Short mmCIF file of C-alpha atoms in Angstrom, two decimals:
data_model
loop_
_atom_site.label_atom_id
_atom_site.label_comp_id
_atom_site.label_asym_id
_atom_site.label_seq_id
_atom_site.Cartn_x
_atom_site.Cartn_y
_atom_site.Cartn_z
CA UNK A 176 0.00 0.00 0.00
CA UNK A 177 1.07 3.23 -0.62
CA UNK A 178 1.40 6.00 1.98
CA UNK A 179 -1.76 7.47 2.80
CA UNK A 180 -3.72 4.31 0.60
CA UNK A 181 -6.08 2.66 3.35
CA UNK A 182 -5.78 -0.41 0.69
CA UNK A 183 -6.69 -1.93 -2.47
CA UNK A 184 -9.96 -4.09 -1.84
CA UNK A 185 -11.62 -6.98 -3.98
CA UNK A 186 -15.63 -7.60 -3.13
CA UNK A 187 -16.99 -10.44 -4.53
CA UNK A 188 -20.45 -11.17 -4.10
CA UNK A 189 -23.35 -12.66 -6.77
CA UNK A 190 -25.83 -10.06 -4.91
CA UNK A 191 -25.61 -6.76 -6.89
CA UNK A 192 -27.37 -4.79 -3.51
CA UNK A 193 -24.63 -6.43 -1.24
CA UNK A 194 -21.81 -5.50 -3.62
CA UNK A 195 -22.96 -1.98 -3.67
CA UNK A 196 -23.65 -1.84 0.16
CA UNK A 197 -20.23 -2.98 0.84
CA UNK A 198 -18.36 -1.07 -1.95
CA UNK A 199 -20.24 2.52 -0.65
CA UNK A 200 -19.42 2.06 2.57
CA UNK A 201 -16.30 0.87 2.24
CA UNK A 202 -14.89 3.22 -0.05
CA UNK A 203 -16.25 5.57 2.64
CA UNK A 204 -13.61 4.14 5.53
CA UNK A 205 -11.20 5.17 2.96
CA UNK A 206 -9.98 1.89 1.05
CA UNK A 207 -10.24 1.62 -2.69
CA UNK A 208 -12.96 -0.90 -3.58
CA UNK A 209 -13.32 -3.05 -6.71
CA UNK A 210 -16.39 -5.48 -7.33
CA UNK A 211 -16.90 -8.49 -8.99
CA UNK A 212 -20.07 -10.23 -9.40
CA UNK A 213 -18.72 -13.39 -9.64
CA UNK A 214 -16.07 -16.17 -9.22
CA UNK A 215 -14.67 -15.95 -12.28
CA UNK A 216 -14.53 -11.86 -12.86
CA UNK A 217 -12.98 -12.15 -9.55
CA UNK A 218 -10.08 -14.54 -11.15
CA UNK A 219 -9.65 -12.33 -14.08
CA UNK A 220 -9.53 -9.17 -12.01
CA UNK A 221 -6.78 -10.72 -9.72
CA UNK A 222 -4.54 -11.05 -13.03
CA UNK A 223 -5.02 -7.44 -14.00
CA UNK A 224 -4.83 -5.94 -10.50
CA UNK A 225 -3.08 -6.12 -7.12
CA UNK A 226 -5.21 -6.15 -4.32
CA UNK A 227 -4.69 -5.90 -0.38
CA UNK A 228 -7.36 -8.26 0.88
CA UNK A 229 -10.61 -10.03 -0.67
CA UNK A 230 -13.66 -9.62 0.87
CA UNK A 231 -15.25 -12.95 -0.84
CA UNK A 232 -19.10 -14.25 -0.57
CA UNK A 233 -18.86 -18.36 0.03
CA UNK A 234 -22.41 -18.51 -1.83
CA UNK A 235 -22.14 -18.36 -5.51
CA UNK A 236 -23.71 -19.93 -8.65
CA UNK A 237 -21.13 -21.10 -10.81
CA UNK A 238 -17.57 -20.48 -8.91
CA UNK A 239 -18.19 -20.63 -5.43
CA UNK A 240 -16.10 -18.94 -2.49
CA UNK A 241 -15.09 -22.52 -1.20
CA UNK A 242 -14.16 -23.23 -5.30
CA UNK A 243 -12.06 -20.06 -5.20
CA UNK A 244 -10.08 -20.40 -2.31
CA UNK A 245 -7.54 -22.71 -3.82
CA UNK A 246 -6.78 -20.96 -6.55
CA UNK A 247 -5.88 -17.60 -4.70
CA UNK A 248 -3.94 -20.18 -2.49
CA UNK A 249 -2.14 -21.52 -5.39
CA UNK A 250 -0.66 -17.67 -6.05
CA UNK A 251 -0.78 -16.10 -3.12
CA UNK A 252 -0.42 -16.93 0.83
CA UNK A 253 -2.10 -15.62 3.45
CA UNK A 254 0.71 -12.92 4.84
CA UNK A 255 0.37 -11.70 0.96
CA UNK A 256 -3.31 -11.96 -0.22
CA UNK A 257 -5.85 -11.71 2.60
CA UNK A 258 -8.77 -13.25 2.31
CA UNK A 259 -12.14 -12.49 4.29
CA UNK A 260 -15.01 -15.13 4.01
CA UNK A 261 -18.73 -13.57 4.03
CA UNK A 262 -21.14 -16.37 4.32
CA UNK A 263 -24.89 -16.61 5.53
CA UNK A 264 -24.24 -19.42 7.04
CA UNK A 265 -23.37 -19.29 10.87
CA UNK A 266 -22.21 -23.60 10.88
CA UNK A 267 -19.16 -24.32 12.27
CA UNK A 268 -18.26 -26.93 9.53
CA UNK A 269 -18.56 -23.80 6.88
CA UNK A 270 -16.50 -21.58 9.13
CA UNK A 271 -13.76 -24.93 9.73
CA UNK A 272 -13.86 -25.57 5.34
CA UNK A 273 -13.06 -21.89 4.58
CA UNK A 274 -10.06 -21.82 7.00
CA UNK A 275 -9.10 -25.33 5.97
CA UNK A 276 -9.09 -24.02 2.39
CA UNK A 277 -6.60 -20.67 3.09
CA UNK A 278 -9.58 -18.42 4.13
CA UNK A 279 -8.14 -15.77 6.86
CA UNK A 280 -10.89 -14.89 8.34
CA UNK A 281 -14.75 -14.68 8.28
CA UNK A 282 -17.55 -12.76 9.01
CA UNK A 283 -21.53 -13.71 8.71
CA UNK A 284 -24.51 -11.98 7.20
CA UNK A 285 -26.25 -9.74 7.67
CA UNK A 286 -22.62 -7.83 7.79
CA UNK A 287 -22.16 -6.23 10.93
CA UNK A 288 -20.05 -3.72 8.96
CA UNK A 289 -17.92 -1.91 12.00
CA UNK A 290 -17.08 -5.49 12.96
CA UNK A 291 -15.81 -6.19 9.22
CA UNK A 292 -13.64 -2.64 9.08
CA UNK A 293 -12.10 -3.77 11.88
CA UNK A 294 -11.14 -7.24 10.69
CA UNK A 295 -10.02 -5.61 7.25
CA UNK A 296 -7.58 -3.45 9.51
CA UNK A 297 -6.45 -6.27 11.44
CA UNK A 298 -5.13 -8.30 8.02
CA UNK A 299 -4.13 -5.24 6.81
CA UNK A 300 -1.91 -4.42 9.43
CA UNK A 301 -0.38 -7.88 9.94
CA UNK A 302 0.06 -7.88 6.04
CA UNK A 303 2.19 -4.88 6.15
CA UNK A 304 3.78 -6.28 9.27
CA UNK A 305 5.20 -9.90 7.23
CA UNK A 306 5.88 -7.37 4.19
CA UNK A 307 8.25 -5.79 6.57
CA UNK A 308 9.78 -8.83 8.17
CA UNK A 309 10.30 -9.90 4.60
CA UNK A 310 12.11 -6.86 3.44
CA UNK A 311 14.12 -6.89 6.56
CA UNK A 312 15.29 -10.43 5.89
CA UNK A 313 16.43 -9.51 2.26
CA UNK A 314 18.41 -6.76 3.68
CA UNK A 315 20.17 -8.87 6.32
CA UNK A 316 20.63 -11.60 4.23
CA UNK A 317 21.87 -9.97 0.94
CA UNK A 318 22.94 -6.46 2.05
CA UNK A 319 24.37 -6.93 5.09
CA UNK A 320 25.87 -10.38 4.52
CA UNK A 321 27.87 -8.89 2.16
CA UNK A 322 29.88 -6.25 3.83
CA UNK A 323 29.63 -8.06 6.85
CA UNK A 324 31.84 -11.39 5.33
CA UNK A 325 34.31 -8.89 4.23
CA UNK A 326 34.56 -7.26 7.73
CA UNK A 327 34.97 -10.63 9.44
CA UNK A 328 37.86 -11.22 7.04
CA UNK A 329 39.92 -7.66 7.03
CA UNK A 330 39.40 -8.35 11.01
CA UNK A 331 40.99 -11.92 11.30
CA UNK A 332 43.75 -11.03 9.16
CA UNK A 333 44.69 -7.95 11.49
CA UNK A 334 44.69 -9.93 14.75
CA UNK A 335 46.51 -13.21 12.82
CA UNK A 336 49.12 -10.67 11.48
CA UNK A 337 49.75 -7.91 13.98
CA UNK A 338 49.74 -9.27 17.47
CA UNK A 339 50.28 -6.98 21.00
CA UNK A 340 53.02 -5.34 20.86
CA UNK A 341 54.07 -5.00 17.04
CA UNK A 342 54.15 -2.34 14.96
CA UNK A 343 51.32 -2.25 12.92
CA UNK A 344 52.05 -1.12 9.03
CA UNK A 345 50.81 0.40 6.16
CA UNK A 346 49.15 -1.54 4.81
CA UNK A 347 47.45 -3.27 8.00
CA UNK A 348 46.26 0.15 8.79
CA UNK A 349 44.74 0.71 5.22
CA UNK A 350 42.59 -2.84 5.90
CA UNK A 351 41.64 -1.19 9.60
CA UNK A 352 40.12 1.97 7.13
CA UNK A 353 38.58 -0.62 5.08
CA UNK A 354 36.92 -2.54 8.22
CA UNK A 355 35.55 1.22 9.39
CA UNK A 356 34.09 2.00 6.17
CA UNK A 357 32.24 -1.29 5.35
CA UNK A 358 30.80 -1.14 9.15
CA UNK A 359 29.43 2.47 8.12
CA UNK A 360 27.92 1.18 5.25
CA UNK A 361 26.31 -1.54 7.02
CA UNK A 362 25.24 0.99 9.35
CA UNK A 363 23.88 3.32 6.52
CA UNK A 364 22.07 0.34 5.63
CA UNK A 365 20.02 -0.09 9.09
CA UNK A 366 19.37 3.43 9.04
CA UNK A 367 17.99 3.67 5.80
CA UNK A 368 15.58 0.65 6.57
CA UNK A 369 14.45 2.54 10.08
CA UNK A 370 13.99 5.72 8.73
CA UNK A 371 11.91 4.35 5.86
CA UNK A 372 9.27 2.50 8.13
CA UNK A 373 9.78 5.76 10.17
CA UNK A 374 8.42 7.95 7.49
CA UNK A 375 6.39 5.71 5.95
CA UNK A 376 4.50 5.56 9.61
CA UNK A 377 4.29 9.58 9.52
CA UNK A 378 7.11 9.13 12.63
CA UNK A 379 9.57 11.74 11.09
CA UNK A 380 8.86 15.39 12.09
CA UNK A 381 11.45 17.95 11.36
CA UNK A 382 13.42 20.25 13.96
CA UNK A 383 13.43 24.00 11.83
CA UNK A 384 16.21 26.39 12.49
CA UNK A 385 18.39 28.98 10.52
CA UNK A 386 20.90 27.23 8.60
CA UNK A 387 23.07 27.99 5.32
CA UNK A 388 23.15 24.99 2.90
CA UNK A 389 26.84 26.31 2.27
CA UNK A 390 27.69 25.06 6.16
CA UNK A 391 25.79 21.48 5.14
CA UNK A 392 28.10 20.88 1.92
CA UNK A 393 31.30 21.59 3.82
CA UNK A 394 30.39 19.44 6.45
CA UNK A 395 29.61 16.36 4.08
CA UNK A 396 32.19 16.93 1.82
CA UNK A 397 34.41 16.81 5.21
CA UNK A 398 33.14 13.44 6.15
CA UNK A 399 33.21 12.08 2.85
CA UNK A 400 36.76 13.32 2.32
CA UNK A 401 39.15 9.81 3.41
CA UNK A 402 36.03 7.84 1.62
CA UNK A 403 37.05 10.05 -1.59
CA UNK A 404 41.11 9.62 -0.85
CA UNK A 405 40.32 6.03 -0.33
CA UNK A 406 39.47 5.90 -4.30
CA UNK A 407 41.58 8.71 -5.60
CA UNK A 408 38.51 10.78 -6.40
CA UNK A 409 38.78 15.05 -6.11
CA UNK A 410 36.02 16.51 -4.58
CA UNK A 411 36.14 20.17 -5.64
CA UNK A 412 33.85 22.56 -4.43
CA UNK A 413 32.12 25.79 -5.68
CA UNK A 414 29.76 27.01 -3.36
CA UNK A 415 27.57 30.49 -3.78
CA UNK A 416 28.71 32.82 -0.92
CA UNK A 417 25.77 34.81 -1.41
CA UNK A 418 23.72 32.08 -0.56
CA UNK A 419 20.95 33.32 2.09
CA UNK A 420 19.73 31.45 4.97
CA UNK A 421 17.06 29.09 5.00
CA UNK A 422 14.48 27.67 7.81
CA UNK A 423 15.47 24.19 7.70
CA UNK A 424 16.48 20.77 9.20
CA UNK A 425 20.04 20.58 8.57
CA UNK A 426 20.67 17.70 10.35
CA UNK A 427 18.05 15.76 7.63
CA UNK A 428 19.16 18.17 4.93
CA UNK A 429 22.84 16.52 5.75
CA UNK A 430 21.52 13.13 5.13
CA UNK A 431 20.24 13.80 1.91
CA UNK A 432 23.41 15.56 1.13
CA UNK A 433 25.46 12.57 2.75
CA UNK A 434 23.58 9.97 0.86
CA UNK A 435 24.11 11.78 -2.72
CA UNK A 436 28.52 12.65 -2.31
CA UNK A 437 28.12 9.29 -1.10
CA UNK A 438 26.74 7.56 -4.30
CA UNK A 439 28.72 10.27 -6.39
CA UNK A 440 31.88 8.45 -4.52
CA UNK A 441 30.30 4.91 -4.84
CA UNK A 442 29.57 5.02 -8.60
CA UNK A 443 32.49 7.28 -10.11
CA UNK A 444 35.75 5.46 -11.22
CA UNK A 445 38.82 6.34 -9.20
CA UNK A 446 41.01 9.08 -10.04
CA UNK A 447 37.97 11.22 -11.03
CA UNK A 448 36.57 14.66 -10.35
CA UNK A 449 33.42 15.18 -7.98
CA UNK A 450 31.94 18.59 -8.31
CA UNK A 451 29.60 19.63 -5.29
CA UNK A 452 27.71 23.46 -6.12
CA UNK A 453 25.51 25.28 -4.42
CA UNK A 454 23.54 28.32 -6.09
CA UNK A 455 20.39 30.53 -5.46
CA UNK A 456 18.13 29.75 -8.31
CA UNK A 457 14.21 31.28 -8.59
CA UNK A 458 13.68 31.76 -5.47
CA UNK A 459 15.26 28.44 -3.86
CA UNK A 460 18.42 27.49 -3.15
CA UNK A 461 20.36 24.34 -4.16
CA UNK A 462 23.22 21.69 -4.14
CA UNK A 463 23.89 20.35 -6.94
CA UNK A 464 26.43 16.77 -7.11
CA UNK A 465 27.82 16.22 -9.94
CA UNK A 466 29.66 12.57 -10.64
CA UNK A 467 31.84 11.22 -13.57
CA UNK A 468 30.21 7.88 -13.32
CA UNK A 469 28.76 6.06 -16.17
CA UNK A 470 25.36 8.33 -16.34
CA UNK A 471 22.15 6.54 -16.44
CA UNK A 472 19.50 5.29 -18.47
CA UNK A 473 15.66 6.53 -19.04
CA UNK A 474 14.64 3.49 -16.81
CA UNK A 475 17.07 4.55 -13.94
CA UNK A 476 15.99 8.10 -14.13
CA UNK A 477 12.27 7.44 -14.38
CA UNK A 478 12.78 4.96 -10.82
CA UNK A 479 16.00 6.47 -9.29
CA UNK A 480 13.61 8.04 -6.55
CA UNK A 481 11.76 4.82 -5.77
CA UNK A 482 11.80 1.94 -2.95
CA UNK A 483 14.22 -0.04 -3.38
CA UNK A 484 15.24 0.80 -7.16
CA UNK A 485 18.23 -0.61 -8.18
CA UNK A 486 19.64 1.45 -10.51
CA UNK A 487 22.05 -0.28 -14.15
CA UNK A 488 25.43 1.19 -12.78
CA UNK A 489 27.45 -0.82 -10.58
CA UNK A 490 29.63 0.60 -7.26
CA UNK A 491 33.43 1.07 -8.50
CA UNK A 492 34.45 -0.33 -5.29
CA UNK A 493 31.92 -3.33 -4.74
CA UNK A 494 30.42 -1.19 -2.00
CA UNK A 495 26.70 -2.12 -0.80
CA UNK A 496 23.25 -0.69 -0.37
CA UNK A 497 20.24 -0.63 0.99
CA UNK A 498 18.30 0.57 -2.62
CA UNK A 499 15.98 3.11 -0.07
CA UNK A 500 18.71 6.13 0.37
CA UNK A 501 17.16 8.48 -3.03
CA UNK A 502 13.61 7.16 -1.61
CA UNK A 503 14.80 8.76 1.50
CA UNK A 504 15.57 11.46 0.22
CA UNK A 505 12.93 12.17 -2.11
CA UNK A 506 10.58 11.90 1.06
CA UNK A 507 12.58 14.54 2.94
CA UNK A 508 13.27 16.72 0.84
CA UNK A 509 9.20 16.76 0.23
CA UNK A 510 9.03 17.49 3.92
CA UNK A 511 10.73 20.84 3.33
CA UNK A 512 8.38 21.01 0.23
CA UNK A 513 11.55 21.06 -1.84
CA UNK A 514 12.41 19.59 -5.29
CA UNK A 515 14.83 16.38 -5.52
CA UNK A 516 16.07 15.35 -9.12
CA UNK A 517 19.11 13.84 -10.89
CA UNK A 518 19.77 14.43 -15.06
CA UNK A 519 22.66 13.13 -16.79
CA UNK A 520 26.18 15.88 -17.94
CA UNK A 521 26.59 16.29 -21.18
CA UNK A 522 30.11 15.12 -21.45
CA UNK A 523 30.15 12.38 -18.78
CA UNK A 524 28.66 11.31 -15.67
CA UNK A 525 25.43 12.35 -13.89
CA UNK A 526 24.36 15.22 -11.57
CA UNK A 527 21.89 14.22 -8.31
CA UNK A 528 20.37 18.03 -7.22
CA UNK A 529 17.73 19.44 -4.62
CA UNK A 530 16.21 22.44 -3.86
CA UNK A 531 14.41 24.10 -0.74
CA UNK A 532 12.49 27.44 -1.60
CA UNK A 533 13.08 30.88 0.66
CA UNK A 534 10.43 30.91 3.70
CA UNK A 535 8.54 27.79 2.70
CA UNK A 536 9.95 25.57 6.07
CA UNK A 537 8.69 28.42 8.05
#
């Protein structure tokens, strides 16, 4: 579902005056309602659309509910595909079948329709609840795996090669850097998952003070600065002076900065140039980042703002992520009611910008 959605619900009933009841008043609580009138529209309207949850009558000429409820089973479990039973019948052995056969949940007629809201919120709830168990397990077990492996290496290889006491070299110290770095991506990784559900749960508010963007782009361009060294890449800086102040988080403004020097480092080729600009444009100001990575396609630019979009290019330096950090962004920079965009240089490369207007955080 998407933010603000209440979701995407199927009614399938034979009874055109139940349909209608259900679909009105539902549509009232908020969700978005499609109807079928019959097993088999039902079926074809589950290969054209996603739903949240089926509300689905057990009594129907034809295709009936029990008929049904193996083939949603057959596509969909219960944690993704909801199903809620509506049946005249108040029998046990009906109520037992429809579980039996994948049903969620059930509710009798006449509809005691507070009692069914309530039940579609439940499923609902625990849906998005498994969706985000699911999405954490992909992220431990792909993204954070990963780096983590790596670390676990570097580490053993330090304490095997430089015991108490020694002198520890070069090139030991270089693998130490490397450990640090891979543990803050791993940490950039949780964050970007928390803050996600955070947002996505309205959770986020922002703290508004007097800042200068100019102040945020030194900053990040300070902290990015050994992650830059680390792959011979210049980050060169030309920053408006005359910028004026703006009412603003900086400490979230940061993050979006952070995130976008931080894929301009990730995706450029060492031994490059990363250009980081500020300006006052039509009444907004900006920071622009501009990369000499390998630019991107239609596709990328069309999704580069999305959950979890994983973009053509490839990190130079086999460096992770978490595929939310431009969602992230997108969604605060829309908190400041700012713009957030990326559009590929001319020559080479790509260049990842936002804006925040004058007096609009206020």
């Amino acid at each position: 579902m998407k933010k603000g959605d209440q979701g995407h619900l199927l009614v399938v009933d034979d009874n055109e005056m139940n349909r209608d009841m259900l679909s009105r008043r539902l549509k009232r609580e908020g969700f978005t309602v499609v109807v079928a009138e019959d097993g088999h529209q039902a079926l074809q309207l589950l290969k054209q659309h996603k739903f949240d949850l089926i509300v689905l009558d057990i009594m129907m000429p034809g295709l009936s509910g029990f008929d049904m409820l193996p083939m949603i089973r057959s596509e969909y479990t219960l944690a993704e595909l909801p199903v809620i039973m509506a049946t005249a019948k108040d029998g046990s052995a009906d109520i037992v079948e429809a579980l039996r056969l994948g049903a969620n949940d059930y509710v009798t007629k006449p509809i005691n329709f507070p009692v069914l809201v309530a039940r579609v919120r439940i499923h609902l709830q625990l849906k998005q609840l498994s969706q985000l168990k699911d999405e954490f397990l992909r992220i431990a077990s792909h993204d954070l795996k990963n780096p983590l492996s790596t670390i676990l290496m570097s580490a053993h290889l330090v304490r095997d090669r430089v015991p108490p006491g020694f002198m520890m070299t070069e090139q030991f110290y270089n693998m130490l850097s490397f450990i640090v770095r891979r543990g803050e991506e791993m940490q950039r990784i949780v964050r970007d998952f928390l803050d996600f559900q955070a947002m996505e749960d309205g959770k986020i508010a922002l703290e508004l003070a007097l800042i200068n963007l100019n102040d945020v782009a030194r900053d990040v361009v300070q902290s990015n600065s050994e992650y830059a060294e680390s792959k011979h890449i210049i980050l060169y800086t030309e920053l408006d002076e005359t910028l004026p102040q703006i009412r603003a988080d900086g400490v979230r403004l940061a993050q979006v900065a952070q995130n976008l020097l931080g894929n301009a480092i990730k995706f450029s080729p060492n031994g490059s140039i990363t250009y980081i600009r500020t300006n006052n444009h039509e009444g907004a100001v900006m920071l622009e980042i501009c990369d000499a990575g390998p630019g991107l396609t239609e596709d990328d630019i069309q999704k580069a703002f999305t959950k979890y979009s994983r973009l053509s290019n490839k990190p130079t330096g086999g460096e992770s992520s978490s595929g939310l950090g431009l969602a992230i962004c997108k969604q605060m920079i829309d908190l400041h009611s700012g713009k957030i965009g990326v559009y590929n240089n001319p020559e080479q490369g790509a260049t990842f910008w936002f804006s925040i207007p004058l007096g609009s955080s206020s």
